[in-house]
Short mmCIF file of C-alpha atoms and ligand atoms in Angstrom, two decimals:
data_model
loop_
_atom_site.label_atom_id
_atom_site.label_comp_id
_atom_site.label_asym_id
_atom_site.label_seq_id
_atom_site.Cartn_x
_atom_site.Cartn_y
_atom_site.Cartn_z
CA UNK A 1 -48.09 -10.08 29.07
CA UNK A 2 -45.77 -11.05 25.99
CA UNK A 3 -45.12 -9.20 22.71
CA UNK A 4 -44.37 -11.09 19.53
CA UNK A 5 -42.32 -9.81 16.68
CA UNK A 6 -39.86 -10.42 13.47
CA UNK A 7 -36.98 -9.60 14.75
CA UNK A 8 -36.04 -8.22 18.27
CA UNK A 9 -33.03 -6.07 19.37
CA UNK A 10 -31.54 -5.84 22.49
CA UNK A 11 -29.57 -2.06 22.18
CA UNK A 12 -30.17 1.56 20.87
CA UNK A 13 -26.61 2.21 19.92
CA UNK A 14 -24.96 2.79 16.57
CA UNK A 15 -25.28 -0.90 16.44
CA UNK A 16 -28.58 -1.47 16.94
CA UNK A 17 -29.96 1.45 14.99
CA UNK A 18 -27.97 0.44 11.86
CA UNK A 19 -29.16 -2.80 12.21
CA UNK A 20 -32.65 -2.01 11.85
CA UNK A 21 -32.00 0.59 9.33
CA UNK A 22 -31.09 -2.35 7.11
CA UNK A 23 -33.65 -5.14 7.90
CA UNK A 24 -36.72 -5.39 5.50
CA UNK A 25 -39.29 -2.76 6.27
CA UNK A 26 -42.14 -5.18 6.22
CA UNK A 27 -41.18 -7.04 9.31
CA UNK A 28 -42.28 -6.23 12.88
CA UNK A 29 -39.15 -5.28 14.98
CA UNK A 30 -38.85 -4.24 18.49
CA UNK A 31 -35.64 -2.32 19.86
CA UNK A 32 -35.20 -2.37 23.67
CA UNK A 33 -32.95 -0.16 25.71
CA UNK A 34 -31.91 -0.08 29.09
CA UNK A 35 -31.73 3.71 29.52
CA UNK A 36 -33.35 6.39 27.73
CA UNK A 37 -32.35 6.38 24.23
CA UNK A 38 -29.17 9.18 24.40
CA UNK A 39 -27.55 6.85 26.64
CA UNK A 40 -25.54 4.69 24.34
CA UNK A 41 -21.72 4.61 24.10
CA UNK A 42 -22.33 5.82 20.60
CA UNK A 43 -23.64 9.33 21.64
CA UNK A 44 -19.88 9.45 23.47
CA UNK A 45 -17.71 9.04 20.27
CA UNK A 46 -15.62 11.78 19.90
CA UNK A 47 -12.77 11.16 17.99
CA UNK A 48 -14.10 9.63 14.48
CA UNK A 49 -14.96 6.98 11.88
CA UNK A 50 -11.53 5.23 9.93
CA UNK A 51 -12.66 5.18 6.32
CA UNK A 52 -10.58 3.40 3.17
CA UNK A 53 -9.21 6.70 2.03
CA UNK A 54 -8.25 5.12 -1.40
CA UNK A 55 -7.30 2.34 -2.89
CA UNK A 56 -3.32 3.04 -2.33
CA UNK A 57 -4.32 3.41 1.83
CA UNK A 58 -5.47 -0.63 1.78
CA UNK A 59 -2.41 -2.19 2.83
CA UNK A 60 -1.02 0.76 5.08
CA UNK A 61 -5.01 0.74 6.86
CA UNK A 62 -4.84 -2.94 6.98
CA UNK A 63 -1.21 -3.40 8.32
CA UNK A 64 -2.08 -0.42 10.98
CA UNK A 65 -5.42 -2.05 12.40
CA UNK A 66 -3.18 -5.74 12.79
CA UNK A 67 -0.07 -3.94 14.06
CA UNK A 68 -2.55 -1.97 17.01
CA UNK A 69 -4.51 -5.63 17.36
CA UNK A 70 -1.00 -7.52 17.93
CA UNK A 71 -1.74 -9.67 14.81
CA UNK A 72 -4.39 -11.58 16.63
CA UNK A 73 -7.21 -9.89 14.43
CA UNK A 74 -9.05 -12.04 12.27
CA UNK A 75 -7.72 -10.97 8.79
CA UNK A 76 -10.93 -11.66 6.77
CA UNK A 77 -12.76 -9.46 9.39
CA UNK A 78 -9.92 -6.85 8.80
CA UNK A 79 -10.57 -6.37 5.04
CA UNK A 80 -14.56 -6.84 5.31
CA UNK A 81 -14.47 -3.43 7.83
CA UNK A 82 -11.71 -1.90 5.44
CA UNK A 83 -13.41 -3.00 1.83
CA UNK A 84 -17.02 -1.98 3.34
CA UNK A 85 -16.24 1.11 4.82
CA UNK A 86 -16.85 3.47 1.85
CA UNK A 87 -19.96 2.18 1.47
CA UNK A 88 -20.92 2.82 5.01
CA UNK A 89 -19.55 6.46 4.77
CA UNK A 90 -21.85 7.25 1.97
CA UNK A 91 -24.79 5.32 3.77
CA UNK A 92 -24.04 7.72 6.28
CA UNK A 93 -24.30 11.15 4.44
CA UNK A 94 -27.16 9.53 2.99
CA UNK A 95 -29.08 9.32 6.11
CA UNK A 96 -27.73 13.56 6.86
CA UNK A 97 -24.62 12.79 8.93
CA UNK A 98 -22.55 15.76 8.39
CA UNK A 99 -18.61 15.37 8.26
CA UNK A 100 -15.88 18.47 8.66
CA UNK A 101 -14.83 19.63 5.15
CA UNK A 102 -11.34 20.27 4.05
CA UNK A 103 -10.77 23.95 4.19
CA UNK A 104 -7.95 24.68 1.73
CA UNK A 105 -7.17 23.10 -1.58
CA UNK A 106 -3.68 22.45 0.27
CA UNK A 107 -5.55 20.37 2.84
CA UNK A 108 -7.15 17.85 0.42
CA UNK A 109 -3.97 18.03 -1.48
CA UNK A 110 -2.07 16.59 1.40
CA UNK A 111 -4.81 13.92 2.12
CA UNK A 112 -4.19 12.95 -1.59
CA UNK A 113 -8.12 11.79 -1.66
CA UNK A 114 -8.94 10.52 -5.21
CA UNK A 115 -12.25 8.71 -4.34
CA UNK A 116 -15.13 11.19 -5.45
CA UNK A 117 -17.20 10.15 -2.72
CA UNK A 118 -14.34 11.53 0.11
CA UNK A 119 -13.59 14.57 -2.25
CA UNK A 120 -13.64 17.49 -0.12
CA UNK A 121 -13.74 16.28 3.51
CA UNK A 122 -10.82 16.72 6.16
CA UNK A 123 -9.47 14.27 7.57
CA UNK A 124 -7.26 13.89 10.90
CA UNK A 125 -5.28 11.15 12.50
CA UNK A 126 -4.82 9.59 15.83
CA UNK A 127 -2.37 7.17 17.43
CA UNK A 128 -1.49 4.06 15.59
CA UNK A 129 -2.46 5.36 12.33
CA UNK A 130 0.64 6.03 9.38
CA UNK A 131 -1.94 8.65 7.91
CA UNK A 132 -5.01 10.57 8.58
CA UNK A 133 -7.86 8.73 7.31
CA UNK A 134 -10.39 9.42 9.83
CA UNK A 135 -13.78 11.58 8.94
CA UNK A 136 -15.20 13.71 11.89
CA UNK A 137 -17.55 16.03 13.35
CA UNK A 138 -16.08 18.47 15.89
CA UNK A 139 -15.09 16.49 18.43
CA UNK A 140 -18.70 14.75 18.64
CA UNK A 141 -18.93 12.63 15.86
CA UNK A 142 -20.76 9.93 17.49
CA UNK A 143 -23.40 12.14 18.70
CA UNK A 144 -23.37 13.37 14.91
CA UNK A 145 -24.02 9.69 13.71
CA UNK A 146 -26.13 8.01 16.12
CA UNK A 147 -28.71 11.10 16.67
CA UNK A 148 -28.89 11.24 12.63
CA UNK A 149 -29.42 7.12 12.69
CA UNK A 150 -32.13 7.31 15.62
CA UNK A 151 -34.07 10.44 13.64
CA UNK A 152 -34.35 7.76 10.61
CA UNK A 153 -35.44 4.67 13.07
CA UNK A 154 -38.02 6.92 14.50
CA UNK A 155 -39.41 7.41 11.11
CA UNK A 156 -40.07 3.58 10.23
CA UNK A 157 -43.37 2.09 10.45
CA UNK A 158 -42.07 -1.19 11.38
CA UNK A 159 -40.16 -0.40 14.31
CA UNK A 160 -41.21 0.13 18.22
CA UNK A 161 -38.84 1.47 20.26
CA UNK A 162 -38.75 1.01 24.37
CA UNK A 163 -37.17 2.47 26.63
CA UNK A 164 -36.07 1.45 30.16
CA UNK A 165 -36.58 -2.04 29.12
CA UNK A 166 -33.72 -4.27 30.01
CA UNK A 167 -33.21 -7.93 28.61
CA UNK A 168 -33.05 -10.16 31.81
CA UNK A 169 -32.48 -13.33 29.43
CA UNK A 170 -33.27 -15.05 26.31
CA UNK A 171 -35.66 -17.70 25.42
CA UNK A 172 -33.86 -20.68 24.54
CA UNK A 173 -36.29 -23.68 22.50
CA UNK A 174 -34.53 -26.77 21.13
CA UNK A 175 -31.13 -25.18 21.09
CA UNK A 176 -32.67 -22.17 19.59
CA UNK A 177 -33.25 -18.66 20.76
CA UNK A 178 -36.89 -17.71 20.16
CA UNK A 179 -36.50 -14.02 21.91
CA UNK A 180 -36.12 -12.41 25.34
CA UNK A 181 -36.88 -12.06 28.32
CA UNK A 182 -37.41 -8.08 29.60
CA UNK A 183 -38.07 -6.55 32.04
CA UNK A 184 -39.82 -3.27 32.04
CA UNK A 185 -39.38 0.23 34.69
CA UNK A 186 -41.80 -0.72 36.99
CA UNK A 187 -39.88 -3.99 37.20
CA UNK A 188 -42.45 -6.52 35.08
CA UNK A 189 -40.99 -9.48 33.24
CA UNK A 190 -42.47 -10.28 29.91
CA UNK A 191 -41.32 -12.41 26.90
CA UNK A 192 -40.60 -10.63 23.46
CA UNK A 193 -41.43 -13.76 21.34
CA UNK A 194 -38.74 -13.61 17.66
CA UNK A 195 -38.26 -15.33 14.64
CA UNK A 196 -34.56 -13.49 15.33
CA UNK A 197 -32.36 -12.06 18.38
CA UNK A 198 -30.11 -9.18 17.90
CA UNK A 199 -27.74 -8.40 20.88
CA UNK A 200 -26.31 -5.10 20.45
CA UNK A 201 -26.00 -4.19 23.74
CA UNK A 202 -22.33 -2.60 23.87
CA UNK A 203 -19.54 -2.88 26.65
CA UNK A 204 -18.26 -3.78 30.14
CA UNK A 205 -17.67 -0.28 31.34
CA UNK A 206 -20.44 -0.31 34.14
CA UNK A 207 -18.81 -2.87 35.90
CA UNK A 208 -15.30 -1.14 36.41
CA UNK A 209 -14.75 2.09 39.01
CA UNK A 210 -13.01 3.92 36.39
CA UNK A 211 -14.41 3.71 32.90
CA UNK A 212 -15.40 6.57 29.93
CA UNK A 213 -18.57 4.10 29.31
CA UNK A 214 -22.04 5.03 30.89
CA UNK A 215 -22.68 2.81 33.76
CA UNK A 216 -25.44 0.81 32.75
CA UNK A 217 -23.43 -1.14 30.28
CA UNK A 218 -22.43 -3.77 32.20
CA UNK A 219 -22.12 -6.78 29.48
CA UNK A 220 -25.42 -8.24 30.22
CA UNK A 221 -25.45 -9.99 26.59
CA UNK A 222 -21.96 -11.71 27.73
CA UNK A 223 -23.26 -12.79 30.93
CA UNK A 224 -26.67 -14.50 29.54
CA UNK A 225 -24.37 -16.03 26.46
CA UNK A 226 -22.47 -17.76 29.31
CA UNK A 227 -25.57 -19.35 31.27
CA UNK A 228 -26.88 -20.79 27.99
CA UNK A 229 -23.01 -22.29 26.66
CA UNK A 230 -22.94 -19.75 23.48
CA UNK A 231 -19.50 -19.32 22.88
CA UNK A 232 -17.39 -16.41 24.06
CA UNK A 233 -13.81 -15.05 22.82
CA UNK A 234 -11.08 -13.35 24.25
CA UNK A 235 -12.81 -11.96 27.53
CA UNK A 236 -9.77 -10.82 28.62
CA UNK A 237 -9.12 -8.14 26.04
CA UNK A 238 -10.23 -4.75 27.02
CA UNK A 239 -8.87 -1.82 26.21
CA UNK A 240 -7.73 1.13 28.60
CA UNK A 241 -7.80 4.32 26.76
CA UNK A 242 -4.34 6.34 28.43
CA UNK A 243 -6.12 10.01 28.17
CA UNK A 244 -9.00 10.45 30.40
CA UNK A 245 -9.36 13.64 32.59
CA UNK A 246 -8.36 12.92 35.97
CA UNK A 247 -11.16 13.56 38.94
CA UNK A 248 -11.76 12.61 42.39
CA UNK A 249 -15.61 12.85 41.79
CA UNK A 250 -17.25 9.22 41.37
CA UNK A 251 -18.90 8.51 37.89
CA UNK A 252 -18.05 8.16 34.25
CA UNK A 253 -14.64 9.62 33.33
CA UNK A 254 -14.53 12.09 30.68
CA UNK A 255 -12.86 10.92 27.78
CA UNK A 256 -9.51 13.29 26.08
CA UNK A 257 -9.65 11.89 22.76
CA UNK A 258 -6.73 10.30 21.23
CA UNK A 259 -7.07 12.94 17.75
CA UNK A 260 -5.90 15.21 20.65
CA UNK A 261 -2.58 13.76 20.60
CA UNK A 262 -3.25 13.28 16.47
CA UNK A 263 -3.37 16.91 16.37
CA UNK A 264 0.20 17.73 18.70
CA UNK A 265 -0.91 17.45 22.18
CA UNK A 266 1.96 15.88 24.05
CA UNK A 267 2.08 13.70 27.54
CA UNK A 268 4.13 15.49 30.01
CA UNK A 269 5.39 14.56 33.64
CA UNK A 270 5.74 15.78 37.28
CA UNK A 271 8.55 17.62 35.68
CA UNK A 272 7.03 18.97 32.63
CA UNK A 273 9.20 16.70 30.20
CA UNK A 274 7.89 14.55 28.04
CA UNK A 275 8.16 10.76 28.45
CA UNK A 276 6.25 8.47 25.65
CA UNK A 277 5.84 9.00 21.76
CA UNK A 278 1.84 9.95 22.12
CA UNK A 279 1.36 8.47 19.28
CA UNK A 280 2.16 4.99 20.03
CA UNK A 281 -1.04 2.42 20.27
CA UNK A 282 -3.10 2.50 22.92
CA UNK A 283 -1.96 0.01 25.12
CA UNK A 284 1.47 0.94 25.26
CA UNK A 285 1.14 4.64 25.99
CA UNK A 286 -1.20 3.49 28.56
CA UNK A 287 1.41 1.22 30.01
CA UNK A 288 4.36 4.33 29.69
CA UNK A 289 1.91 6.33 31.79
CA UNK A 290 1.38 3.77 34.48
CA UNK A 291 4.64 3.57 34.94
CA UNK A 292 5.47 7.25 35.28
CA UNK A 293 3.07 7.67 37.52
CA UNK A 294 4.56 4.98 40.10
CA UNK A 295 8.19 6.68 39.11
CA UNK A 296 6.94 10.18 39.60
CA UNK A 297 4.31 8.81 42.94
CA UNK A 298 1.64 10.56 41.42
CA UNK A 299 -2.30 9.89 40.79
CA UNK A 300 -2.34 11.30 37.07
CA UNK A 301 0.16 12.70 34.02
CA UNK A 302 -0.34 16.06 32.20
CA UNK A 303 -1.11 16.52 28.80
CA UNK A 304 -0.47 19.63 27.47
CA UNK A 305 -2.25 21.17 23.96
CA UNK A 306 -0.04 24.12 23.74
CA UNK A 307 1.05 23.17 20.33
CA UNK A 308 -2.06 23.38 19.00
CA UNK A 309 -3.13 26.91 17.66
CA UNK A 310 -6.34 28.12 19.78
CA UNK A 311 -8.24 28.06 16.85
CA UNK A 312 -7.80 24.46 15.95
CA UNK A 313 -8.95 23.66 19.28
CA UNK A 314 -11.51 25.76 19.38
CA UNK A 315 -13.06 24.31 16.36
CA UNK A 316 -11.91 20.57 16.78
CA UNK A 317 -12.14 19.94 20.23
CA UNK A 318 -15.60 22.57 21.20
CA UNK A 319 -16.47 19.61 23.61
CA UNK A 320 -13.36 19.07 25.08
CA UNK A 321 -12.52 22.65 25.52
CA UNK A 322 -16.09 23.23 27.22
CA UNK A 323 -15.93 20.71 29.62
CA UNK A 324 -12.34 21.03 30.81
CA UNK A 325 -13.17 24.59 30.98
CA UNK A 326 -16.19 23.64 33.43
CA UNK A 327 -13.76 21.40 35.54
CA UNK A 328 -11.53 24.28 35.87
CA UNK A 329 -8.67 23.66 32.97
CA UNK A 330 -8.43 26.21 29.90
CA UNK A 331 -6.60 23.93 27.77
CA UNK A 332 -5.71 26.90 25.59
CA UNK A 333 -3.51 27.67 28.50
CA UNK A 334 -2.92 25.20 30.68
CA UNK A 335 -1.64 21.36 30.65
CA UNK A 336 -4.87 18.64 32.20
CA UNK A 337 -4.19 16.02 34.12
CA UNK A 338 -5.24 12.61 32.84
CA UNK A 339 -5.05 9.06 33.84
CA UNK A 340 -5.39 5.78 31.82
CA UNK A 341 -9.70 4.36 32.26
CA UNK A 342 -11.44 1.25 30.98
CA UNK A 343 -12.93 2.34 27.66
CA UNK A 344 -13.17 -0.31 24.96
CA UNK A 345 -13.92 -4.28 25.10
CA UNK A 346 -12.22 -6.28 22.05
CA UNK A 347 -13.85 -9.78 23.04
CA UNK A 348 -16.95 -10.58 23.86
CA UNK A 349 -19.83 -13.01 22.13
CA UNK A 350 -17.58 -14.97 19.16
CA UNK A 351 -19.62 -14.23 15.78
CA UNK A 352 -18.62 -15.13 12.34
CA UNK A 353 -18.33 -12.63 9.36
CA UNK A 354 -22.11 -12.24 9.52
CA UNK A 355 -22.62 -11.54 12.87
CA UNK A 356 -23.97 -15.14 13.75
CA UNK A 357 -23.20 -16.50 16.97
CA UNK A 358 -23.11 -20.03 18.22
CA UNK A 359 -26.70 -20.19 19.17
CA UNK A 360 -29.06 -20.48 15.97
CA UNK A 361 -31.30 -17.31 15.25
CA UNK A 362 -28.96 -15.16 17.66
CA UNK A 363 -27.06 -12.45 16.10
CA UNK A 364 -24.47 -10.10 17.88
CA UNK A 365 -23.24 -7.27 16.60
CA UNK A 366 -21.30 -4.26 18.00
CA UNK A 367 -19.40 -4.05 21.05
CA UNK A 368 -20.86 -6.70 22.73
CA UNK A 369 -19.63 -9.44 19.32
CA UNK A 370 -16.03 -10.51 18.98
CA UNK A 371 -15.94 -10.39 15.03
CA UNK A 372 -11.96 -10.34 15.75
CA UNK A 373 -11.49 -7.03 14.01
CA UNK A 374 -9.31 -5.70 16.85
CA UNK A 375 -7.51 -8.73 17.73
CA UNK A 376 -5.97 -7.62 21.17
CA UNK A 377 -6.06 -4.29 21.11
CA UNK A 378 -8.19 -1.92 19.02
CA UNK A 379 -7.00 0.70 16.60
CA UNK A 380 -8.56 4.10 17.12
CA UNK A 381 -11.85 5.07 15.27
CA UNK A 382 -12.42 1.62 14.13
CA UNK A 383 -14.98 0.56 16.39
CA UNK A 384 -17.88 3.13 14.95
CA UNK A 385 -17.05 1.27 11.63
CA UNK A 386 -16.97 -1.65 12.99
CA UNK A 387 -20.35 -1.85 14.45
CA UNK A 388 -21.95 -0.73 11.33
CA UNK A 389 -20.12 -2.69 8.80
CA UNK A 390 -21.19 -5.84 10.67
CA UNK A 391 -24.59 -4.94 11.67
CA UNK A 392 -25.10 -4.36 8.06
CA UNK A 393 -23.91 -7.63 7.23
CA UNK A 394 -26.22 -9.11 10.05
CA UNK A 395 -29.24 -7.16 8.92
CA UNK A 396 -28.22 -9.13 5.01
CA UNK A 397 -28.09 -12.54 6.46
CA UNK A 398 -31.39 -12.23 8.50
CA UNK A 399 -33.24 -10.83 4.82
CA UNK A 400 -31.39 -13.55 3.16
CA UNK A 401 -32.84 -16.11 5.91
CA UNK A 402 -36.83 -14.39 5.87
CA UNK A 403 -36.30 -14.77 1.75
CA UNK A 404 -35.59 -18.57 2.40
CA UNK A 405 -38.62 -19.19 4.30
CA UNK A 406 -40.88 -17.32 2.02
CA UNK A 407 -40.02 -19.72 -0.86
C1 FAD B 501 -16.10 8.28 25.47
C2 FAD B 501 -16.03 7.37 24.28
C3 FAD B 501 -15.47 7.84 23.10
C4 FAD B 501 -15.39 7.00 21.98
N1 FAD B 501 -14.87 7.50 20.81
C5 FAD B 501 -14.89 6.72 19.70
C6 FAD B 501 -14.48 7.24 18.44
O1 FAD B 501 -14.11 8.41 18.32
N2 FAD B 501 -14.52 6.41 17.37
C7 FAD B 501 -14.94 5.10 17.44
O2 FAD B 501 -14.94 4.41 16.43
N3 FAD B 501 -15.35 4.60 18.63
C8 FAD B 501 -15.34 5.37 19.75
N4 FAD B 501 -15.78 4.86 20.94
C9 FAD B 501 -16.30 3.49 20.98
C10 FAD B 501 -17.70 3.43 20.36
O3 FAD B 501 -18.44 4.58 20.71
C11 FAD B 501 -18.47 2.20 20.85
O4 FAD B 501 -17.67 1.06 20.82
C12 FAD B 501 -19.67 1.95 19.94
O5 FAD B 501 -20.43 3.13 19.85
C13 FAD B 501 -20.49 0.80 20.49
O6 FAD B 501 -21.76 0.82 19.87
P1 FAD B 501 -22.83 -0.24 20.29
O7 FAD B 501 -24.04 0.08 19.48
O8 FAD B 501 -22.24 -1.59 20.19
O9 FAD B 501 -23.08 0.03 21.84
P2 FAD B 501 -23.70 1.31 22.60
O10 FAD B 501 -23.72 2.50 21.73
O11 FAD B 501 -23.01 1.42 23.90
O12 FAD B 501 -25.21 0.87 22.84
C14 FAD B 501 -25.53 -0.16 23.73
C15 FAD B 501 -27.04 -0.19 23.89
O13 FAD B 501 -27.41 -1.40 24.57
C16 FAD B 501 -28.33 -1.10 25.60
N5 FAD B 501 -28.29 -2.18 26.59
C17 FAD B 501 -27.23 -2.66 27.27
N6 FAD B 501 -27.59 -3.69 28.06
C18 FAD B 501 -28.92 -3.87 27.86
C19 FAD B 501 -29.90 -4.77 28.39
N7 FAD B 501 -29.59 -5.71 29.27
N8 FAD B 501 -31.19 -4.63 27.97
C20 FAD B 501 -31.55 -3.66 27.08
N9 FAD B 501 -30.65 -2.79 26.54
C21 FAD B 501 -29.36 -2.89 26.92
C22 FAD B 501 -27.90 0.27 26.08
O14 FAD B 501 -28.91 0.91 26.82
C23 FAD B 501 -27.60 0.93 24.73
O15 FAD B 501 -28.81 1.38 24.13
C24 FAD B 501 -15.86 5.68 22.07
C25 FAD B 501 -16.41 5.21 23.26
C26 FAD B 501 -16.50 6.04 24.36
C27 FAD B 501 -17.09 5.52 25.62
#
């Protein structure tokens, strides 16, 4: 059994959905998934999408994203994400994805928006970032994006979708990758023959105890790019995001979003006092927590919301508020405890600005590609945009490359 097709890609996500969004709609393309297609990292996004808010953000965006990233982002990636991102926001609302609205004149007053396009939305902030710049959806924007991108997919001719079908390998043919191998749920291995290979097959979370990332995404891309020598970057950089809720129960940690702290929640101790600027990047509030936690001998910190009017939170955070409110925690009244988890993967498969990797006819895009953007240490929100700046730019160069060979 063997399939053959234009292009083939290996993930459902934001990613992968983008990416075939922008590919020419008379080529055959097949999109595999591991899991059934909700289960993507991108249904779990909660805080937001960075855009450029205006022209006079640029440096302030750029300088926040390298400061987070401990200068070791690659600059040109830096201002592709920042210089394309208005694009994708309107690419976005094209396709229906609906984004909070500023409430008050006052409120868009204090964003200072003057791009027409942004007129009219709210915006919030989270740690890292000088100013809010980030667009939202309660506090489930991903599911908001990827559910609106997936409705579209569904709707093209040239796509066929399959689920519970995970790649085992790739076909490798004079240095070349020629497609994959997959396996399907009754465990049968079959080739998926492709003029191009699109891995955008997300994180590393499955393979740690404690991470917000479903557990299936266990970096199978990385591991097959190893076997056949396509180069890797910077496997070492992942990101632990300091505000998960704390639980004893095995399984994915839920995930206290960082616009949280954006929005006044502060970290508290055994004591009740306050010990870190919440604000701070993500790696060093994570550190300032671990440390606490071995001065104070205890499994988790609190983080209390009480500055945050019940209504906001209400309205932001529904999702939040829900589940904490399952686990036993009004938040309206009552600090959480949470504990630092693995949540975010900055390396991974190198690519260049187009999303090429090593290997000819192999593409990577998403959280799974190491495009540099977040040099050590992501900045928050950035990694929606990321994904579909550059799976855009992939989807360009593999037009570009079917226009070549049709001349
Ligand atoms: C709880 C949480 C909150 C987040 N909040 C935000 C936020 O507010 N803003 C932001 O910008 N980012 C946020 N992120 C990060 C962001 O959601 C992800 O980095 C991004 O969605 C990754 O998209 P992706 O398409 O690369 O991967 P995913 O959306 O994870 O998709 C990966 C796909 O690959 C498939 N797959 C994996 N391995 C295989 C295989 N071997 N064979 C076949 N299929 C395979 C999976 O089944 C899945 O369909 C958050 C992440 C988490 C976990």
């Amino acid at each position: 059994m063997g399939m053959k097709a234009d292009v083939v890609i290996v993930g459902t996500g934001a990613a992968g959905l983008f990416n075939a969004l922008n590919l020419p709609r008379n080529r055959k393309i097949i999109m595999i998934t591991k899991a059934d297609l909700e289960s993507s990292d991108s249904f779990l996004a909660q805080g937001g999408i960075c855009v450029l808010r205006n022209e006079e953000d640029y440096d302030s965006y750029f300088e926040d994203t390298m400061r987070a990233g401990h200068y070791e982002n690659r600059k040109e990636s830096v201002d592709i994400m920042i210089r394309s991102s208005q694009d994708i926001i309107h690419d976005l609302i094209g396709y229906g994805v609906e984004f909070q609205k500023a409430e008050t004149d006052g409120e868009e007053e204090r964003c200072g928006d003057r791009v027409p396009l942004l007129h009219g939305y709210a915006f919030t902030r989270e740690g890292a970032h000088s100013r809010p710049r980030i667009l939202f959806h309660e506090d489930v924007t991903g599911k908001e994006i990827t559910s609106k991108l997936l409705e579209q997919v569904k709707q093209l001719a040239n796509v066929e979708i399959y689920e519970y079908t995970t790649m085992k390998d790739i076909i490798e043919e004079d240095g070349r990758c020629a497609g994959i191998l997959a396996e399907d749920a009754d465990g049968i291995e079959f080739e998926i023959r492709a003029d191009y290979t699109v891995f955008a097959s997300g994180g590393i979370g499955g393979r740690y105890k404690h991470s917000t990332n479903f557990p299936h995404l266990t970096g199978d891309a990385i591991e097959i790019s190893k076997k056949h020598g396509i180069r890797l970057e910077h496997l070492d950089y992942v990101q632990i995001h300091p505000t998960t809720l704390y639980s004893e129960k095995p399984g994915r940690r839920f995930l206290i979003s960082e616009s949280v702290r954006g929005e006044g929640a502060v970290l508290l101790n055994k004591d009740g006092k306050r010990f870190v600027n919440e604000l701070l990047p993500r790696d060093v509030v994570t550190k300032a927590i671990r440390e606490q936690m071995e001065k104070d001998g205890t499994d988790h910190v609190w983080l209390s919301m009480k500055n945050i009017d019940k209504e906001t939170i209400l309205k932001h955070f529904p999702n939040i508020y829900e589940h904490c409110l399952e686990e036993g925690y009004d938040v309206t009244k009552e600090s959480i405890p949470v504990v630092p988890a693995q949540h975010y993967f900055m390396g991974g498969i190198w690519v260049d600005s187009d999303s090429r990797t090593s290997m000819e006819n192999l593409f990577a895009v998403g959280e799974t590609s190491c495009n540099g953007v977040h040099g050590a240490n992501r900045l928050a929100s950035n990694s929606l945009l990321e994904s579909l700046v550059f799976a855009k730019r992939a989807a360009g160069k593999i037009r570009e490359k079917f226009d070549i060979e049709n001349k």
